[in-house]
Tab-separated table of C-alpha atoms in Angstrom:
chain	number	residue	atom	x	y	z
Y	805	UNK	CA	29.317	-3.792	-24.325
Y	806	UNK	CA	32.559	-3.122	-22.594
Y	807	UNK	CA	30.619	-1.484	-19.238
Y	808	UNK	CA	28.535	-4.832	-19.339
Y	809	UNK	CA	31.815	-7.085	-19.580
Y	810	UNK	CA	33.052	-5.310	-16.654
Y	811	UNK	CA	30.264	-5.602	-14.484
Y	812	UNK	CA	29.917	-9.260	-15.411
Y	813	UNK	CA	33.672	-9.135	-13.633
Y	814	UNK	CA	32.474	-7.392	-10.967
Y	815	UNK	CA	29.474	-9.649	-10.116
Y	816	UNK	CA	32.169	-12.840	-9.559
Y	817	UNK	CA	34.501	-11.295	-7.194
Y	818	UNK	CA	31.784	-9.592	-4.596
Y	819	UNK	CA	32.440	-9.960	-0.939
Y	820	UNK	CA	30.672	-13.297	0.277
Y	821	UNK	CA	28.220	-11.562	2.368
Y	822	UNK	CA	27.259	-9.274	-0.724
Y	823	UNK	CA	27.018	-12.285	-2.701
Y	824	UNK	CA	24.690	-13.537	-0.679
Y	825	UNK	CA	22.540	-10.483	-0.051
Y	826	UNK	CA	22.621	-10.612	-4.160
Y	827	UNK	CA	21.001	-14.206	-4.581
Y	828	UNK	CA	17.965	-12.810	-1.684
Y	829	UNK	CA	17.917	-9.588	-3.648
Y	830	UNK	CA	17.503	-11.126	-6.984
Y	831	UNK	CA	14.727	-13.990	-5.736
Y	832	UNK	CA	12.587	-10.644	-4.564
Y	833	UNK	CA	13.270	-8.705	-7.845
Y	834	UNK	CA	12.141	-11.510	-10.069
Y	835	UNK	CA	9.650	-12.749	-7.613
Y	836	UNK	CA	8.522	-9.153	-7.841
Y	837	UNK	CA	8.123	-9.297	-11.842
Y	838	UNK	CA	6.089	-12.531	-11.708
Y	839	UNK	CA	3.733	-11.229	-9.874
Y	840	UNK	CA	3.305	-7.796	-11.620
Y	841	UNK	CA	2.987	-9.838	-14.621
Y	842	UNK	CA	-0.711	-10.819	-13.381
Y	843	UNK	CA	-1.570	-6.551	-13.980
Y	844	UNK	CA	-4.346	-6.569	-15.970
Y	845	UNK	CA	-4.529	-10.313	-16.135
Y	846	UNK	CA	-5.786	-11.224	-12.326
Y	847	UNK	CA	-8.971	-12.869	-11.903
Y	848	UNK	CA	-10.815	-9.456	-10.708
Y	849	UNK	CA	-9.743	-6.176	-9.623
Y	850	UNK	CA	-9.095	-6.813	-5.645
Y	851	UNK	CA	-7.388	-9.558	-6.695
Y	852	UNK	CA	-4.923	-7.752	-8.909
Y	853	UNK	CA	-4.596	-4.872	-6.096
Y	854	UNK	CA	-3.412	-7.546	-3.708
Y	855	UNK	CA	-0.679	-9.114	-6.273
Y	856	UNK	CA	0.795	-5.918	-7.085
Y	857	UNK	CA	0.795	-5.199	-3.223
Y	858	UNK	CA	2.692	-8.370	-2.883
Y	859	UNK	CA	4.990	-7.138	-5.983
Y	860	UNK	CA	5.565	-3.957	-4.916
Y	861	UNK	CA	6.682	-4.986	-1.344
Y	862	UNK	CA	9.129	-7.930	-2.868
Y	863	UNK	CA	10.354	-4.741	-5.195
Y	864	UNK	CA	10.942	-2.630	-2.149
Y	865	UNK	CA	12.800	-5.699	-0.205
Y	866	UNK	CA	14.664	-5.758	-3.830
Y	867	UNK	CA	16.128	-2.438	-4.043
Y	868	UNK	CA	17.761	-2.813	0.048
Y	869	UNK	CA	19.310	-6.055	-0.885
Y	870	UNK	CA	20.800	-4.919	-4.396
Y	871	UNK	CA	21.488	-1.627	-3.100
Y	872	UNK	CA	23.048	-3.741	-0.546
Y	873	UNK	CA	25.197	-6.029	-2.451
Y	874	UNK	CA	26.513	-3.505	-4.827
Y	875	UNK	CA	27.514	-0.479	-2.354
Y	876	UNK	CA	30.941	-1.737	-1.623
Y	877	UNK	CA	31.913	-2.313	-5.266
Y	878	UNK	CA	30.686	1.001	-6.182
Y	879	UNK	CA	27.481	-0.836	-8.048
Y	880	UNK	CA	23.798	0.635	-8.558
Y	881	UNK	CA	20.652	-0.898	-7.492
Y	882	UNK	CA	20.196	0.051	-10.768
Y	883	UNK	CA	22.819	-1.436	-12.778
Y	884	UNK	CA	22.577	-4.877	-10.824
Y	885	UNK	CA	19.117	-5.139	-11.711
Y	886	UNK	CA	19.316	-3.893	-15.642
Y	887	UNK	CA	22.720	-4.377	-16.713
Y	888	UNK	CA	23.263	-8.343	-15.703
Y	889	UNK	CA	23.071	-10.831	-17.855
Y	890	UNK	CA	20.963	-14.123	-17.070
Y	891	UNK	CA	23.508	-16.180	-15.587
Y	892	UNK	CA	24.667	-13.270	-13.634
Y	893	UNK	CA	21.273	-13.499	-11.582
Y	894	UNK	CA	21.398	-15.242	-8.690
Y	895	UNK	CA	17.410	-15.884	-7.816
Y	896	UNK	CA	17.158	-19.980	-7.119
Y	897	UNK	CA	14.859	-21.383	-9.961
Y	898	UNK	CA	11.448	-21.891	-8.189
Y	899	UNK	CA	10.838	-17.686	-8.651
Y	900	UNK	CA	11.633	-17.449	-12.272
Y	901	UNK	CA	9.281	-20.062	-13.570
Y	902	UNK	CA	6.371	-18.918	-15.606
Y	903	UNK	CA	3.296	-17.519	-13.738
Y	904	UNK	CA	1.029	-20.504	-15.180
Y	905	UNK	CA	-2.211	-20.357	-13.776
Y	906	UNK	CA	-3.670	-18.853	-10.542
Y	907	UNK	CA	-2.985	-21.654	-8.785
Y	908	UNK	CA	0.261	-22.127	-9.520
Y	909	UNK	CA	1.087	-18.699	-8.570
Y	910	UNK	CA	-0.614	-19.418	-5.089
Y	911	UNK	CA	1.596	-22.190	-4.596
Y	912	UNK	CA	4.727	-20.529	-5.461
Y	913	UNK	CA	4.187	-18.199	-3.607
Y	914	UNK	CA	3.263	-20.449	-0.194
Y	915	UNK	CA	6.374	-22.145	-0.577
Y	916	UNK	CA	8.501	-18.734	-1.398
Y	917	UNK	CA	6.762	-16.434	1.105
Y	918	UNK	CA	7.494	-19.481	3.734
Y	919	UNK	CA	11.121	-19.367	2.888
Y	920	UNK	CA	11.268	-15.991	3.701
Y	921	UNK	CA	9.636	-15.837	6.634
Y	922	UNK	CA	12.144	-18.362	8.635
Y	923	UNK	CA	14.691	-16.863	6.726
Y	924	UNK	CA	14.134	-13.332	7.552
Y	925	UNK	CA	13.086	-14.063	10.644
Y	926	UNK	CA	16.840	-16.343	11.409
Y	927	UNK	CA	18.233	-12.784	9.090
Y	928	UNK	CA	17.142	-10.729	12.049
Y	929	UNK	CA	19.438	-11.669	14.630
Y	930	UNK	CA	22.545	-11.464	12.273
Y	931	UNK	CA	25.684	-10.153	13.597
Y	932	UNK	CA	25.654	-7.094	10.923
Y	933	UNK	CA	23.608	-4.562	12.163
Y	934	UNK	CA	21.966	-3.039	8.446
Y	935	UNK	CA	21.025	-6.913	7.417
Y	936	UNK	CA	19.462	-7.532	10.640
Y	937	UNK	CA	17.550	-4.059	11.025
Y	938	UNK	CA	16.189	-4.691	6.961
Y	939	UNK	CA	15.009	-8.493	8.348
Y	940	UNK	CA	13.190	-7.561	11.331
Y	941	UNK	CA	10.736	-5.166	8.792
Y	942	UNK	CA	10.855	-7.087	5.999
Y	943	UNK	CA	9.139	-10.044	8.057
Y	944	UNK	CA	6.114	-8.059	9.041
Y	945	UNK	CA	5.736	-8.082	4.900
Y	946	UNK	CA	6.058	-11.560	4.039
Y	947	UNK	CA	4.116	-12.437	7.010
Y	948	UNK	CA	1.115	-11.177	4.887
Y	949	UNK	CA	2.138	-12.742	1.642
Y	950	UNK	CA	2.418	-16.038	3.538
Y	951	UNK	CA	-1.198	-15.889	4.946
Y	952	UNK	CA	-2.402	-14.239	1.652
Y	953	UNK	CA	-0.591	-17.361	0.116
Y	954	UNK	CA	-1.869	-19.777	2.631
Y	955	UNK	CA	-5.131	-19.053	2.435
Y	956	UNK	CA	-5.804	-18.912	-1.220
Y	957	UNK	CA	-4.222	-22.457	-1.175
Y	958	UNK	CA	-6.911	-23.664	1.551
Y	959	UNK	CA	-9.350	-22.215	-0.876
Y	960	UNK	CA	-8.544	-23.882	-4.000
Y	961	UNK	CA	-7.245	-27.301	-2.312
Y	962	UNK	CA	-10.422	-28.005	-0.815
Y	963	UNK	CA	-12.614	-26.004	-3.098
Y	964	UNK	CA	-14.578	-27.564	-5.524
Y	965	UNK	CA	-12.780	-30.942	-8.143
Y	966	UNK	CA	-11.252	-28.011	-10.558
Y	967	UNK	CA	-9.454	-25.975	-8.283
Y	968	UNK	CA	-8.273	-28.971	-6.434
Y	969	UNK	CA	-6.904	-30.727	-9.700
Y	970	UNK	CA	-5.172	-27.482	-10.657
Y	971	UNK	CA	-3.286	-26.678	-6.985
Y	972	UNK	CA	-2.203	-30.405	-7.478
Y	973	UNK	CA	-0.769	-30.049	-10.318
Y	974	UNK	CA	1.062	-26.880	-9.349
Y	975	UNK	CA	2.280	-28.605	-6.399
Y	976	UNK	CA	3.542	-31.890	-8.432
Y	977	UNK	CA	5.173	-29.165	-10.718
Y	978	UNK	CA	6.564	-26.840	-8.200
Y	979	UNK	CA	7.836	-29.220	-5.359
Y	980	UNK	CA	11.380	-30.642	-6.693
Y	981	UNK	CA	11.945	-27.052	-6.837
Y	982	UNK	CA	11.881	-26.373	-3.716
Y	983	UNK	CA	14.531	-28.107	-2.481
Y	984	UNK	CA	17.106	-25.264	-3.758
Y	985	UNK	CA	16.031	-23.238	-1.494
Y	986	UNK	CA	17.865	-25.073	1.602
Y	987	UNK	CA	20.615	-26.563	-0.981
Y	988	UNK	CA	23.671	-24.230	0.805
Y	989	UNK	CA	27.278	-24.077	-0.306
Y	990	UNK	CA	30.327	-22.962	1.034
Y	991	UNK	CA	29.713	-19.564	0.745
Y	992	UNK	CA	26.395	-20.028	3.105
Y	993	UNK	CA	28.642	-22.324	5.582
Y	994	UNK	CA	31.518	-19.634	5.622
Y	995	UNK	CA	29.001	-17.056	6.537
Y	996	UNK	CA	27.211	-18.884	8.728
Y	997	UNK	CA	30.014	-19.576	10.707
Y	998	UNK	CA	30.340	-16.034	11.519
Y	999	UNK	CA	26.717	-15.865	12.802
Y	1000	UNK	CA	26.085	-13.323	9.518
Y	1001	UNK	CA	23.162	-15.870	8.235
Y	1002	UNK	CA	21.285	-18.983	9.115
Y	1003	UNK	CA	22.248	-22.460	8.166
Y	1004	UNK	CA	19.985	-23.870	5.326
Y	1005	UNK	CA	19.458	-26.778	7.786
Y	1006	UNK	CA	18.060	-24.286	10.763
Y	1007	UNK	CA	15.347	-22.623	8.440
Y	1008	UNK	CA	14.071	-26.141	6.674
Y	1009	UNK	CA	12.634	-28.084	9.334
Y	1010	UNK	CA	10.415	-25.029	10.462
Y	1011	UNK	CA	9.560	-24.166	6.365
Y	1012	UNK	CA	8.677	-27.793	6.406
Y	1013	UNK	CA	6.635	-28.615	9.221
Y	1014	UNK	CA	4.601	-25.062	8.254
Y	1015	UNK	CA	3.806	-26.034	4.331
Y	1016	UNK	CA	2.857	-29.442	4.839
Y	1017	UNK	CA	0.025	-28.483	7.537
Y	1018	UNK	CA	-1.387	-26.120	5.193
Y	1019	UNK	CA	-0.738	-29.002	2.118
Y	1020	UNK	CA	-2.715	-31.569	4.755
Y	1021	UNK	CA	-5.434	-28.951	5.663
Y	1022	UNK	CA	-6.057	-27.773	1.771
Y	1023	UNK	CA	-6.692	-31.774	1.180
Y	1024	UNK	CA	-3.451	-32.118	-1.193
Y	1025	UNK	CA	-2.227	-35.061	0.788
Y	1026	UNK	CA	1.183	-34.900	1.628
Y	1027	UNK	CA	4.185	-33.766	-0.068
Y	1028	UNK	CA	5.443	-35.267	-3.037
Y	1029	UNK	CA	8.129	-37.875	-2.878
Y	1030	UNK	CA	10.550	-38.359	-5.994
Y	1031	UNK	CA	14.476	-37.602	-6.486
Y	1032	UNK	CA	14.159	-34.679	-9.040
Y	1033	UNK	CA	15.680	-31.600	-7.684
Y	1034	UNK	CA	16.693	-29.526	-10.138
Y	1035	UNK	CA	18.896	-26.661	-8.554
Y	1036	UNK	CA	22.151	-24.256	-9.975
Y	1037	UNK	CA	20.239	-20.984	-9.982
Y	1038	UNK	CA	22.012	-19.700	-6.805
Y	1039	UNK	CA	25.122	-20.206	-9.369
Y	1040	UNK	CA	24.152	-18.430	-12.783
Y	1041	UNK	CA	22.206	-21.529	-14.023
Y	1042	UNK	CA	18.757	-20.874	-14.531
Y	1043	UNK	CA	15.729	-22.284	-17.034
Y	1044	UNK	CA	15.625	-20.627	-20.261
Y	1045	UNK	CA	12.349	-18.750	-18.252
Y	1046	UNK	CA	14.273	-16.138	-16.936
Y	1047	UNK	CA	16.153	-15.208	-20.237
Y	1048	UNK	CA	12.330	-14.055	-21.420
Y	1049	UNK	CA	11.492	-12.414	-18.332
Y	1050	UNK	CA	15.237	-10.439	-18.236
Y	1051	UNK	CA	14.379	-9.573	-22.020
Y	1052	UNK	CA	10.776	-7.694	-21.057
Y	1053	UNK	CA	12.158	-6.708	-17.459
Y	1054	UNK	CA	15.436	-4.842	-19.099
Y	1055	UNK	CA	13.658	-3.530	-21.932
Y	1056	UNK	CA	12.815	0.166	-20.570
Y	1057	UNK	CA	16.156	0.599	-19.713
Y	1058	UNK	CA	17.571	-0.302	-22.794
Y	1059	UNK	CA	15.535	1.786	-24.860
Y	1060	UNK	CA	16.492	4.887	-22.673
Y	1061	UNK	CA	19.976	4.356	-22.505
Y	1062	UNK	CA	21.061	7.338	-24.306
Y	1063	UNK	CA	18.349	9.310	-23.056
Y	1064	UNK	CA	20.354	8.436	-19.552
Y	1065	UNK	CA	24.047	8.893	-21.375
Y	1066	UNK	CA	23.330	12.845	-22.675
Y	1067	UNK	CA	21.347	13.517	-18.981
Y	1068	UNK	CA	25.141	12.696	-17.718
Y	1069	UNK	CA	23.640	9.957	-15.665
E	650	UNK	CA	-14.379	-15.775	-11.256
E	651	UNK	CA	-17.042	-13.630	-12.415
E	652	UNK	CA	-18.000	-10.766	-10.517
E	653	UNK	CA	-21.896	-11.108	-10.886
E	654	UNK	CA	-21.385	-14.216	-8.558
E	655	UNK	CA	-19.824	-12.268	-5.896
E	656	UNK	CA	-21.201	-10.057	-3.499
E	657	UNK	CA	-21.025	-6.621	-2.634
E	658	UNK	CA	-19.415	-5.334	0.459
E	659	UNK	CA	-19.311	-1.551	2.384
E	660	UNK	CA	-15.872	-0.880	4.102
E	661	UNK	CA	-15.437	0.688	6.984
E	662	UNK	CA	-12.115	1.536	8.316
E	663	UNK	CA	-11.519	3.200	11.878
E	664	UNK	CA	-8.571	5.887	11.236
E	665	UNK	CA	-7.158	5.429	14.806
E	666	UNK	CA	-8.063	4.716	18.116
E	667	UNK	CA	-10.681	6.777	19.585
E	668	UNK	CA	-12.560	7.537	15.999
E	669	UNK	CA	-15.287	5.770	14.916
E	670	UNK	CA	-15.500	3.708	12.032
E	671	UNK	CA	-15.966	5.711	8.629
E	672	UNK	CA	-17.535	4.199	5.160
E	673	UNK	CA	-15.128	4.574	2.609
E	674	UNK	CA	-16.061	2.080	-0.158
E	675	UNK	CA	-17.240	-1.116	-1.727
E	676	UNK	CA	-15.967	-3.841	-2.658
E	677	UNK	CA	-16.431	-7.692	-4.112
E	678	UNK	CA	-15.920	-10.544	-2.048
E	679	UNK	CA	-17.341	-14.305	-1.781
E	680	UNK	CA	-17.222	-14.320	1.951
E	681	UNK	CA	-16.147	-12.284	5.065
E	682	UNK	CA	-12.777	-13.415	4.880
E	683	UNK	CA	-12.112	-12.694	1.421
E	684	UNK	CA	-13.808	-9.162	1.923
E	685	UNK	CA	-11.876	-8.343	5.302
E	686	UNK	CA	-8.075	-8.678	3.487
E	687	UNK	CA	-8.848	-7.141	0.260
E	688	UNK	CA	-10.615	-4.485	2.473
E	689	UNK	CA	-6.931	-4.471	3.515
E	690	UNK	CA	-5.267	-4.260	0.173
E	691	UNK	CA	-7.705	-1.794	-1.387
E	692	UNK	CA	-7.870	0.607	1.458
E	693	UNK	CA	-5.262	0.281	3.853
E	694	UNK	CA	-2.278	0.174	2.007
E	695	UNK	CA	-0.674	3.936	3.253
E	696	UNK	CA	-1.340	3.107	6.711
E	697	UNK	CA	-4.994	4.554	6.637
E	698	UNK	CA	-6.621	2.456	9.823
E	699	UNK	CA	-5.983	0.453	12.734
E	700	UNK	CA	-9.729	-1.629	12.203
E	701	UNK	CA	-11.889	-3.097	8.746
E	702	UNK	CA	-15.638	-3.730	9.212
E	703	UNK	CA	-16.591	-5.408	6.367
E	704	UNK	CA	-20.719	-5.275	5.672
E	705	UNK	CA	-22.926	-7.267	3.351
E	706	UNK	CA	-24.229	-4.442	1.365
E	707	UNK	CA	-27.664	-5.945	1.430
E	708	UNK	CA	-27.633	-5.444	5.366
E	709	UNK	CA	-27.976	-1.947	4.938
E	710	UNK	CA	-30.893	-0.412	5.163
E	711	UNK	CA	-30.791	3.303	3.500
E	712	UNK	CA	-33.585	6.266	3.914
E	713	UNK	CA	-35.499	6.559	0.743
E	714	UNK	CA	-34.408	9.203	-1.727
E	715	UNK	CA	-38.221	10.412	-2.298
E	716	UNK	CA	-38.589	11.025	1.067
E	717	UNK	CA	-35.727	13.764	1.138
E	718	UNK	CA	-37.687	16.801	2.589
E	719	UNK	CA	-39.683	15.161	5.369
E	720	UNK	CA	-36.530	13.531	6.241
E	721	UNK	CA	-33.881	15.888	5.732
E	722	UNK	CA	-35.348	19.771	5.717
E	723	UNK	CA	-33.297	21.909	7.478
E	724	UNK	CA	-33.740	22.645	10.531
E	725	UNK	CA	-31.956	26.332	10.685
E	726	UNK	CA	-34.748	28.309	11.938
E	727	UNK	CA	-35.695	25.642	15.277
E	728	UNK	CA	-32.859	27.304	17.092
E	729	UNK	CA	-33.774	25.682	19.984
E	730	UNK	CA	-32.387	22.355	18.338
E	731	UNK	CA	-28.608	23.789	18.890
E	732	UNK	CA	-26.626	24.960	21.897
E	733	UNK	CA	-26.929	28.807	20.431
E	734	UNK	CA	-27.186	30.395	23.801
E	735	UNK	CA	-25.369	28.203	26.142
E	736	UNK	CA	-22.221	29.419	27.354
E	737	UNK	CA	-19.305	27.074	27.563
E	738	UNK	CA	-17.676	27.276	31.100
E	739	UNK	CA	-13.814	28.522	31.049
E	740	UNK	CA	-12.417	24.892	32.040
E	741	UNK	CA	-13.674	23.227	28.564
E	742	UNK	CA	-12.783	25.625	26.538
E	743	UNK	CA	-10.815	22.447	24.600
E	744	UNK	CA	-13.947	20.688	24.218
């Protein structure tokens, strides 16, 4: 109890650059989870192999960033992904939210895998070295989860009436949160002051212009209007979604704990 | 999606440049495009190729397994069939 009090400390007073490497890092991890959750589950078998592809790379891009974020305060990879609690996490909302169905996932992961691309992309000419050098590979990667994404939402948009009604309404249901994702605060200003990371402003109108050509070419019209836009995840406040995921993700390692403690880890 | 509505594919995925294309699997697909990137996923993920063909498995045409011997008997003892008595000249000695 006391270690996890201490961490929670920790977790508030990181340097603003590991901060921010903490929010990308935790959007991969639980982006990561999501999509392992479709194991077993996945329409067919190549289908499942090219989720947990996508999982397993989002894991990999994970473990830099949190290994990242946590080096300078002496914190594990390890201990920022099992040992936070939910409002520690600083993923933005749209990567927590339950898988739903196939179509929803396709979506979500259009409009994430787009985000990362001009992100990572911007990420690669940052003025620290490591962040930049992690960027330039990590955008080969969501490169192919983009046109995985992309065209599995061509697909079901203009497929046949079902699997047009269904990306619809995971579009309708996943658009208002995709306006976190460019939200910014002063942390992102500060930083990108320094030239250390992109301005929300510079990676939106390219994220834009890409998803609503592929929205137009699927047939799901344009995107949806409305003033809902929920947002806070980037700041500990997340849908009561991620409290179930955190409860199955941190399981393992709770149950080994003392297997851990008498190894002297 | 139910498999018996998709096809079957053959794989082929050329190791590197300068090697042919070798089979190494099936796989279901509704269409080319489909077949080509989980050819991708399911075969390619530990850097194994640099090219996917991706093959209706209807297209190919195989030898009949009844017709082994006529087509297949060895041919050990036509040792005119192999380059048994031709000397290699010293400058392809790499070959």
């Amino acid at each position: 109890m006391s270690s996890a009090r201490v961490l929670t400390a920790l977790t508030r007073t990181l340097k603003p650059l590991d901060a921010y490497a903490l929010g990308l890092g935790d959007d991969a991890l639980i982006a990561s989870h999501r999509l392992s959750e479709w194991l077993t589950r996945a329409p067919d078998l190549e289908e499942e192999v090219a989720l947990a592809n996508v999982a397993l790379d989002q894991l990999g891009q994970a473990r830099f960033l949190l290994g990242y974020a946590g080096r300078s305060s002496g914190l594990s990879e390890d201990e920022l992904a099992y040992q936070r609690a939910d409002r520690e996490y600083r993923n933005c909302l749209l990567v927590e939210l339950p898988n739903g169905d196939f179509a929803h996932t396709v979506l979500r992961l259009l409009f994430h895998s787009a985000y990362q691309r001009q992100l990572y992309s911007a990420l690669g000419e940052s003025t620290d070295g490591e962040l930049a050098a992690f960027a330039k590979k990590a955008c080969v990667e969501v490169d192919y989860h983009y046109e995985y994404a992309a065209s599995w939402t061509l697909r079901l948009g203009d497929g046949t009436e079902e699997s047009h009604d269904r990306a619809m309404a995971a579009l309708t249901d996943l658009w208002p949160y995709t306006a976190e994702l460019f939200a910014g605060d002063e942390l992102v200003t500060a930083l990108a002051g320094e030239g250390l990371v992109p301005e929300p402003e510079e990676i939106q109108g390219p994220w834009m212009e890409q998803v609503t050509a592929i929205l137009a070419e699927a047939t799901l019209g344009t995107a949806p209007s409305g003033t809902w836009r929920p947002g806070g995840g980037r700041n500990g406040m997340h849908t009561e979604a991620l409290s179930y995921l955190l409860a199955e993700m941190q399981s393992g390692h709770r149950e080994h704990r003392e297997d851990r403690a008498s190894a002297g880890a | 999606m139910n498999e018996a509505n998709l096809d079957l594919w053959e794989v082929f995925v050329r190791a590197r440049r300068g090697l042919s294309h070798q089979h190494v699997g099936s796989l279901h697909a509704p269409d080319a495009e489909v077949a080509l990137r989980r050819a991708r996923d399911l075969y390619t993920r530990r850097g194994e190729g640099v090219s996917i063909w991706v093959v209706p498995s209807g297209a190919v045409s195989a030898s009949d397994p009844g017709e082994k011997e006529p087509y297949f008997t060895p041919a050990r003892d036509k040792d005119y069939r192999y380059p048994t008595y031709y000397e290699l000249p010293r400058e392809v000695r790499g070959l």
